[in-house]
Amino acid sequence: MFNQYLKHSRTTILFVMMLGAFIIMSIFLPGKFLTLSNFQSIASQIPEFGLLAIAIMLAMLTGGIDLSIISTANLAGVGAALILTKYSLPQLGAYEESYIIFLAIVSAIGISLLCGLINGLLIAYIKVPAILATLGTMSIFSGIAIVITKGYGIQGFPEKFLFIGSGTILAIPMPMIIFIVFILLMSLILNRTSYGFNLYMLGSNPVASRFSGINNRGILVRTYILSGLCSGLASIIMISRVNSIRPGYGSAYLLQAILVCVLGGVDPSGGYGNISGLVMGIIVLQILQSGFNILSFSPFFKNVVWGLMLILVMILNFYSSRYTQKIRKRLKVD
């Protein structure tokens, strides 16, 4: 009963924060914030960032972290870009062009799944701590992307491919449609499947999870593969939106993705977190990001704000956890 109350109170706080951020921006920047173009811009940016945040959330639910999400996305994007630019020629017909686009998407997803598999094997079977394993693979994947491209960008993709990141259906950006479908699917996986139950169980208590018959290693590998998949999907949206790819693109997303997870109620120690809280955290951060862009704040200033927010939220969570433990002890005594 108390845990259910705590869960609802956190959701309520997040909703109030989201509503408060929206109201503040609406009051101080009504002519620029409350416009269709601004909302479409926000809706276009949320998906790629949101997918990366889900990748971090999945790793955090196990009590680990995936620092390689940006490098995975970049490497997957480079793989797709090479296929799109090498084989997508002007003289190709509509069928051939569609086949090349399909091949590029499959290649990006395949590369990201392989990156996730490598992370999972290192963490689950070789017992490398998640932070060290993904820090190492982050450098490896990034280095491979730089070697392949020699540090230069790749640009000039087919118009059909650009529709994924820039197209709209009934004024709704295509990336947002993809993101909504994906979060519904992820919510279903986490809340209605044995994998989701086992994932939360592993994050809450690995020892109890193992003795209850759960294959901890298998869950870890599958989780990091799924994290890689999220990065691969983000890369497809990313490169199709900007019509280019360059190693190192989106590096600022890592800090923001971690911040959103913590802000959205995901416990870095593992075992607690949900998609609804994450989505509200994403919206809060994106509203602030939109306000900063309208006010032309420096990217360096924004990084300072995100860092301060992360530390502040962690401090608040620490004292909230201590307060919760005191309440539980009192309830047990009574």
Tab-separated table of C-alpha atoms in Angstrom:
chain	number	residue	atom	x	y	z
A	1	MET	CA	0.000	0.000	0.000
A	2	PHE	CA	2.798	2.391	0.952
A	3	ASN	CA	4.808	1.504	-2.187
A	4	GLN	CA	1.748	2.176	-4.335
A	5	TYR	CA	1.270	5.560	-2.644
A	6	LEU	CA	4.958	6.391	-3.187
A	7	LYS	CA	4.717	5.466	-6.872
A	8	HIS	CA	1.656	7.684	-7.393
A	9	SER	CA	3.252	10.593	-5.492
A	10	ARG	CA	6.347	10.494	-7.738
A	11	THR	CA	4.148	10.442	-10.848
A	12	THR	CA	2.155	13.391	-9.497
A	13	ILE	CA	5.336	15.399	-8.803
A	14	LEU	CA	6.575	14.714	-12.343
A	15	PHE	CA	3.248	15.772	-13.835
A	16	VAL	CA	3.284	19.001	-11.794
A	17	MET	CA	6.848	19.710	-12.962
A	18	MET	CA	5.853	19.126	-16.588
A	19	LEU	CA	2.784	21.354	-16.266
A	20	GLY	CA	4.793	24.015	-14.399
A	21	ALA	CA	7.493	24.133	-17.088
A	22	PHE	CA	4.829	24.503	-19.779
A	23	ILE	CA	3.006	27.294	-17.916
A	24	ILE	CA	6.228	29.238	-17.184
A	25	MET	CA	7.327	29.128	-20.828
A	26	SER	CA	3.821	30.052	-21.970
A	27	ILE	CA	3.752	33.097	-19.668
A	28	PHE	CA	7.225	34.464	-20.417
A	29	LEU	CA	7.508	33.473	-24.111
A	30	PRO	CA	3.925	33.330	-25.408
A	31	GLY	CA	4.616	34.688	-28.901
A	32	LYS	CA	7.460	32.272	-29.591
A	33	PHE	CA	6.722	29.224	-27.448
A	34	LEU	CA	2.983	28.851	-28.126
A	35	THR	CA	3.315	28.394	-31.890
A	36	LEU	CA	2.606	25.426	-34.157
A	37	SER	CA	6.123	25.529	-35.611
A	38	ASN	CA	7.702	25.397	-32.132
A	39	PHE	CA	5.547	22.451	-31.071
A	40	GLN	CA	6.393	20.651	-34.312
A	41	SER	CA	10.068	21.353	-33.653
A	42	ILE	CA	9.762	19.908	-30.132
A	43	ALA	CA	7.895	16.879	-31.503
A	44	SER	CA	10.660	16.335	-34.067
A	45	GLN	CA	13.464	16.464	-31.492
A	46	ILE	CA	11.873	14.365	-28.740
A	47	PRO	CA	11.979	10.967	-30.551
A	48	GLU	CA	15.725	10.602	-31.212
A	49	PHE	CA	16.549	11.913	-27.755
A	50	GLY	CA	13.746	9.873	-26.190
A	51	LEU	CA	14.949	6.623	-27.760
A	52	LEU	CA	18.434	7.219	-26.349
A	53	ALA	CA	16.902	7.915	-22.928
A	54	ILE	CA	15.018	4.596	-23.095
A	55	ALA	CA	18.331	2.884	-23.895
A	56	ILE	CA	19.846	4.384	-20.730
A	57	MET	CA	16.736	3.504	-18.709
A	58	LEU	CA	16.904	-0.181	-19.686
A	59	ALA	CA	20.526	-0.400	-18.568
A	60	MET	CA	19.740	1.465	-15.328
A	61	LEU	CA	16.922	-0.954	-14.506
A	62	THR	CA	19.564	-3.699	-14.233
A	63	GLY	CA	21.638	-1.514	-11.903
A	64	GLY	CA	24.093	-0.712	-14.706
A	65	ILE	CA	24.489	1.970	-17.336
A	66	ASP	CA	25.208	2.185	-21.064
A	67	LEU	CA	27.641	4.995	-21.867
A	68	SER	CA	28.067	3.766	-25.442
A	69	ILE	CA	24.614	4.759	-26.737
A	70	ILE	CA	25.861	7.781	-28.712
A	71	SER	CA	28.801	5.884	-30.208
A	72	THR	CA	26.487	2.998	-31.109
A	73	ALA	CA	24.063	5.404	-32.782
A	74	ASN	CA	26.878	7.099	-34.697
A	75	LEU	CA	28.406	3.829	-35.895
A	76	ALA	CA	24.996	2.541	-36.968
A	77	GLY	CA	24.330	5.846	-38.739
A	78	VAL	CA	27.664	5.668	-40.564
A	79	GLY	CA	26.838	2.134	-41.756
A	80	ALA	CA	23.458	3.251	-43.085
A	81	ALA	CA	24.901	6.412	-44.663
A	82	LEU	CA	27.567	4.479	-46.573
A	83	ILE	CA	24.920	2.273	-48.172
A	84	LEU	CA	22.611	5.201	-48.938
A	85	THR	CA	25.330	7.275	-50.637
A	86	LYS	CA	27.178	4.467	-52.407
A	87	TYR	CA	24.266	2.603	-53.947
A	88	SER	CA	21.474	5.183	-54.134
A	89	LEU	CA	22.162	6.666	-57.545
A	90	PRO	CA	19.905	9.101	-59.492
A	91	GLN	CA	19.246	6.574	-62.270
A	92	LEU	CA	17.817	3.984	-59.891
A	93	GLY	CA	14.102	3.262	-60.141
A	94	ALA	CA	11.601	3.614	-57.324
A	95	TYR	CA	11.780	-0.092	-56.447
A	96	GLU	CA	15.595	-0.158	-56.359
A	97	GLU	CA	15.722	3.008	-54.268
A	98	SER	CA	13.249	1.568	-51.758
A	99	TYR	CA	15.363	-1.591	-51.553
A	100	ILE	CA	18.520	0.455	-50.837
A	101	ILE	CA	16.712	2.394	-48.089
A	102	PHE	CA	15.451	-0.863	-46.564
A	103	LEU	CA	18.975	-2.319	-46.708
A	104	ALA	CA	20.407	0.794	-45.014
A	105	ILE	CA	17.835	0.616	-42.195
A	106	VAL	CA	18.448	-3.103	-41.658
A	107	SER	CA	22.216	-2.465	-41.620
A	108	ALA	CA	21.870	0.284	-38.993
A	109	ILE	CA	19.719	-1.928	-36.790
A	110	GLY	CA	22.063	-4.889	-37.294
A	111	ILE	CA	25.124	-2.851	-36.296
A	112	SER	CA	23.387	-1.469	-33.207
A	113	LEU	CA	22.242	-4.956	-32.138
A	114	LEU	CA	25.810	-6.222	-32.511
A	115	CYS	CA	27.111	-3.327	-30.377
A	116	GLY	CA	24.508	-4.126	-27.726
A	117	LEU	CA	25.442	-7.814	-27.835
A	118	ILE	CA	29.118	-6.982	-27.265
A	119	ASN	CA	28.207	-4.839	-24.243
A	120	GLY	CA	25.939	-7.548	-22.859
A	121	LEU	CA	28.544	-10.303	-23.200
A	122	LEU	CA	31.238	-8.176	-21.548
A	123	ILE	CA	28.983	-7.345	-18.609
A	124	ALA	CA	27.141	-10.655	-18.170
A	125	TYR	CA	29.817	-13.241	-18.906
A	126	ILE	CA	33.200	-11.536	-18.484
A	127	LYS	CA	31.877	-9.648	-15.437
A	128	VAL	CA	33.264	-6.274	-16.498
A	129	PRO	CA	31.414	-3.524	-14.546
A	130	ALA	CA	28.849	-1.879	-16.820
A	131	ILE	CA	30.335	1.601	-16.494
A	132	LEU	CA	33.807	0.354	-17.514
A	133	ALA	CA	32.587	-1.997	-20.257
A	134	THR	CA	30.459	0.636	-21.973
A	135	LEU	CA	33.109	3.319	-21.468
A	136	GLY	CA	35.534	1.068	-23.339
A	137	THR	CA	33.106	0.174	-26.128
A	138	MET	CA	32.143	3.844	-26.408
A	139	SER	CA	35.729	4.619	-27.422
A	140	ILE	CA	35.941	1.558	-29.699
A	141	PHE	CA	32.696	2.236	-31.584
A	142	SER	CA	33.512	5.933	-31.896
A	143	GLY	CA	37.024	5.118	-33.124
A	144	ILE	CA	35.704	2.705	-35.762
A	145	ALA	CA	33.285	5.366	-37.037
A	146	ILE	CA	36.098	7.923	-37.265
A	147	VAL	CA	38.403	5.469	-39.075
A	148	ILE	CA	35.682	4.602	-41.610
A	149	THR	CA	34.764	8.222	-42.352
A	150	LYS	CA	38.268	9.646	-41.713
A	151	GLY	CA	36.552	12.241	-39.554
A	152	TYR	CA	34.489	13.691	-42.413
A	153	GLY	CA	30.727	13.861	-42.601
A	154	ILE	CA	28.538	11.874	-44.999
A	155	GLN	CA	25.555	13.629	-46.506
A	156	GLY	CA	23.072	13.589	-49.362
A	157	PHE	CA	20.462	10.879	-48.772
A	158	PRO	CA	17.394	9.985	-50.930
A	159	GLU	CA	14.232	12.027	-50.455
A	160	LYS	CA	12.250	8.942	-49.465
A	161	PHE	CA	14.665	8.263	-46.620
A	162	LEU	CA	14.473	11.874	-45.416
A	163	PHE	CA	10.719	11.432	-44.910
A	164	ILE	CA	11.488	9.289	-41.832
A	165	GLY	CA	13.027	12.243	-40.009
A	166	SER	CA	11.353	15.209	-41.677
A	167	GLY	CA	7.994	14.039	-42.996
A	168	THR	CA	4.594	14.618	-41.404
A	169	ILE	CA	1.302	12.737	-41.344
A	170	LEU	CA	-1.724	14.906	-40.513
A	171	ALA	CA	0.691	17.621	-39.249
A	172	ILE	CA	2.281	15.121	-36.840
A	173	PRO	CA	6.030	14.650	-37.433
A	174	MET	CA	6.891	11.130	-38.569
A	175	PRO	CA	9.564	10.706	-35.847
A	176	MET	CA	6.931	11.340	-33.186
A	177	ILE	CA	4.652	8.679	-34.678
A	178	ILE	CA	7.528	6.185	-34.604
A	179	PHE	CA	8.354	7.170	-31.020
A	180	ILE	CA	4.762	6.796	-29.797
A	181	VAL	CA	4.516	3.316	-31.316
A	182	PHE	CA	7.846	2.356	-29.752
A	183	ILE	CA	7.038	3.588	-26.224
A	184	LEU	CA	3.724	1.725	-26.314
A	185	LEU	CA	5.588	-1.409	-27.346
A	186	MET	CA	8.242	-0.910	-24.631
A	187	SER	CA	5.572	-0.282	-21.998
A	188	LEU	CA	3.916	-3.534	-23.007
A	189	ILE	CA	7.244	-5.432	-22.838
A	190	LEU	CA	8.182	-4.044	-19.410
A	191	ASN	CA	4.762	-4.440	-17.797
A	192	ARG	CA	3.179	-7.448	-19.486
A	193	THR	CA	5.959	-9.936	-20.247
A	194	SER	CA	8.087	-12.319	-18.198
A	195	TYR	CA	11.187	-10.508	-19.488
A	196	GLY	CA	9.971	-7.242	-17.972
A	197	PHE	CA	9.227	-8.902	-14.616
A	198	ASN	CA	12.626	-10.619	-14.610
A	199	LEU	CA	14.366	-7.335	-15.511
A	200	TYR	CA	12.866	-5.509	-12.524
A	201	MET	CA	13.586	-8.511	-10.304
A	202	LEU	CA	17.235	-8.571	-11.397
A	203	GLY	CA	17.645	-4.847	-10.775
A	204	SER	CA	15.998	-5.029	-7.351
A	205	ASN	CA	17.966	-7.984	-6.011
A	206	PRO	CA	20.348	-9.963	-8.279
A	207	VAL	CA	20.944	-12.660	-5.647
A	208	ALA	CA	17.235	-13.276	-5.029
A	209	SER	CA	16.685	-13.178	-8.785
A	210	ARG	CA	19.287	-15.896	-9.371
A	211	PHE	CA	17.943	-18.140	-6.600
A	212	SER	CA	14.403	-17.767	-7.939
A	213	GLY	CA	15.497	-19.406	-11.197
A	214	ILE	CA	15.947	-16.313	-13.355
A	215	ASN	CA	18.812	-16.437	-15.846
A	216	ASN	CA	20.524	-13.186	-14.853
A	217	ARG	CA	23.115	-13.428	-17.613
A	218	GLY	CA	20.478	-13.918	-20.284
A	219	ILE	CA	18.451	-10.963	-19.012
A	220	LEU	CA	21.544	-8.733	-19.010
A	221	VAL	CA	22.497	-9.684	-22.566
A	222	ARG	CA	18.954	-9.173	-23.843
A	223	THR	CA	18.716	-5.820	-22.067
A	224	TYR	CA	21.886	-4.432	-23.624
A	225	ILE	CA	20.838	-5.753	-27.039
A	226	LEU	CA	17.544	-3.898	-26.583
A	227	SER	CA	19.493	-0.801	-25.513
A	228	GLY	CA	21.517	-1.095	-28.722
A	229	LEU	CA	18.299	-1.380	-30.736
A	230	CYS	CA	17.044	1.896	-29.238
A	231	SER	CA	20.311	3.581	-30.258
A	232	GLY	CA	20.010	2.178	-33.779
A	233	LEU	CA	16.464	3.481	-34.206
A	234	ALA	CA	17.570	6.862	-32.858
A	235	SER	CA	20.394	6.966	-35.421
A	236	ILE	CA	17.986	6.317	-38.310
A	237	ILE	CA	15.756	9.194	-37.218
A	238	MET	CA	18.778	11.382	-36.509
A	239	ILE	CA	20.513	11.049	-39.881
A	240	SER	CA	17.266	11.274	-41.837
A	241	ARG	CA	16.314	14.497	-40.018
A	242	VAL	CA	19.622	16.325	-40.616
A	243	ASN	CA	20.441	14.574	-43.934
A	244	SER	CA	23.989	13.824	-42.780
A	245	ILE	CA	26.103	11.925	-40.266
A	246	ARG	CA	29.369	12.836	-38.615
A	247	PRO	CA	31.200	10.880	-35.891
A	248	GLY	CA	30.559	12.601	-32.583
A	249	TYR	CA	27.139	13.895	-33.566
A	250	GLY	CA	24.721	14.102	-30.631
A	251	SER	CA	27.400	13.817	-27.939
A	252	ALA	CA	25.440	16.212	-25.697
A	253	TYR	CA	22.558	13.733	-25.627
A	254	LEU	CA	24.365	11.396	-23.209
A	255	LEU	CA	24.207	13.756	-20.228
A	256	GLN	CA	20.643	14.737	-21.089
A	257	ALA	CA	19.523	11.114	-21.413
A	258	ILE	CA	20.938	10.265	-17.983
A	259	LEU	CA	19.335	13.407	-16.533
A	260	VAL	CA	15.942	12.511	-17.992
A	261	CYS	CA	16.108	8.999	-16.538
A	262	VAL	CA	16.907	10.292	-13.050
A	263	LEU	CA	14.339	13.077	-13.422
A	264	GLY	CA	11.770	10.531	-14.624
A	265	GLY	CA	12.153	8.448	-11.457
A	266	VAL	CA	14.474	5.694	-12.703
A	267	ASP	CA	16.596	4.402	-9.818
A	268	PRO	CA	20.295	4.297	-10.845
A	269	SER	CA	20.722	1.374	-8.418
A	270	GLY	CA	18.255	-0.646	-10.471
A	271	GLY	CA	14.812	-2.173	-10.107
A	272	TYR	CA	12.616	0.908	-10.353
A	273	GLY	CA	11.437	3.092	-13.228
A	274	ASN	CA	8.702	3.228	-15.846
A	275	ILE	CA	8.034	4.555	-19.331
A	276	SER	CA	5.391	7.090	-18.248
A	277	GLY	CA	7.788	8.804	-15.820
A	278	LEU	CA	10.517	8.811	-18.457
A	279	VAL	CA	8.220	10.408	-21.041
A	280	MET	CA	7.217	13.164	-18.618
A	281	GLY	CA	10.891	13.769	-17.834
A	282	ILE	CA	11.627	14.026	-21.565
A	283	ILE	CA	8.848	16.560	-22.045
A	284	VAL	CA	10.077	18.680	-19.104
A	285	LEU	CA	13.617	18.747	-20.468
A	286	GLN	CA	12.503	19.421	-24.027
A	287	ILE	CA	10.312	22.343	-22.941
A	288	LEU	CA	13.318	23.851	-21.142
A	289	GLN	CA	15.505	23.126	-24.167
A	290	SER	CA	13.027	24.916	-26.411
A	291	GLY	CA	13.023	27.943	-24.099
A	292	PHE	CA	16.828	28.048	-24.068
A	293	ASN	CA	16.908	27.898	-27.876
A	294	ILE	CA	14.362	30.714	-28.180
A	295	LEU	CA	16.447	32.832	-25.808
A	296	SER	CA	19.621	31.902	-27.764
A	297	PHE	CA	21.448	30.571	-24.730
A	298	SER	CA	24.960	29.235	-25.288
A	299	PRO	CA	25.319	25.423	-25.566
A	300	PHE	CA	27.965	25.647	-22.829
A	301	PHE	CA	25.471	27.359	-20.536
A	302	LYS	CA	22.930	24.619	-21.234
A	303	ASN	CA	25.465	21.957	-20.300
A	304	VAL	CA	26.027	23.741	-16.986
A	305	VAL	CA	22.261	23.780	-16.360
A	306	TRP	CA	21.876	20.068	-17.207
A	307	GLY	CA	24.777	19.172	-14.913
A	308	LEU	CA	23.377	21.222	-12.042
A	309	MET	CA	19.921	19.714	-12.568
A	310	LEU	CA	21.345	16.178	-12.483
A	311	ILE	CA	23.185	16.826	-9.208
A	312	LEU	CA	20.141	18.559	-7.683
A	313	VAL	CA	17.788	15.715	-8.613
A	314	MET	CA	20.220	13.141	-7.216
A	315	ILE	CA	20.424	15.091	-3.934
A	316	LEU	CA	16.630	15.316	-3.735
A	317	ASN	CA	16.313	11.586	-4.468
A	318	PHE	CA	18.849	10.815	-1.730
A	319	TYR	CA	16.923	12.710	0.945
A	320	SER	CA	13.624	11.386	-0.379
A	321	SER	CA	14.964	7.829	-0.060
A	322	ARG	CA	16.098	8.480	3.538
A	323	TYR	CA	12.693	9.931	4.400
A	324	THR	CA	10.975	6.908	2.837
A	325	GLN	CA	13.098	4.500	4.881
A	326	LYS	CA	12.201	6.346	8.090
A	327	ILE	CA	8.490	6.120	7.254
A	328	ARG	CA	8.790	2.385	6.565
A	329	LYS	CA	10.569	1.803	9.890
A	330	ARG	CA	7.836	3.708	11.749
A	331	LEU	CA	5.131	1.675	10.008
A	332	LYS	CA	6.874	-1.572	10.969
A	333	VAL	CA	7.185	-0.430	14.599
A	334	ASP	CA	3.543	0.587	14.750
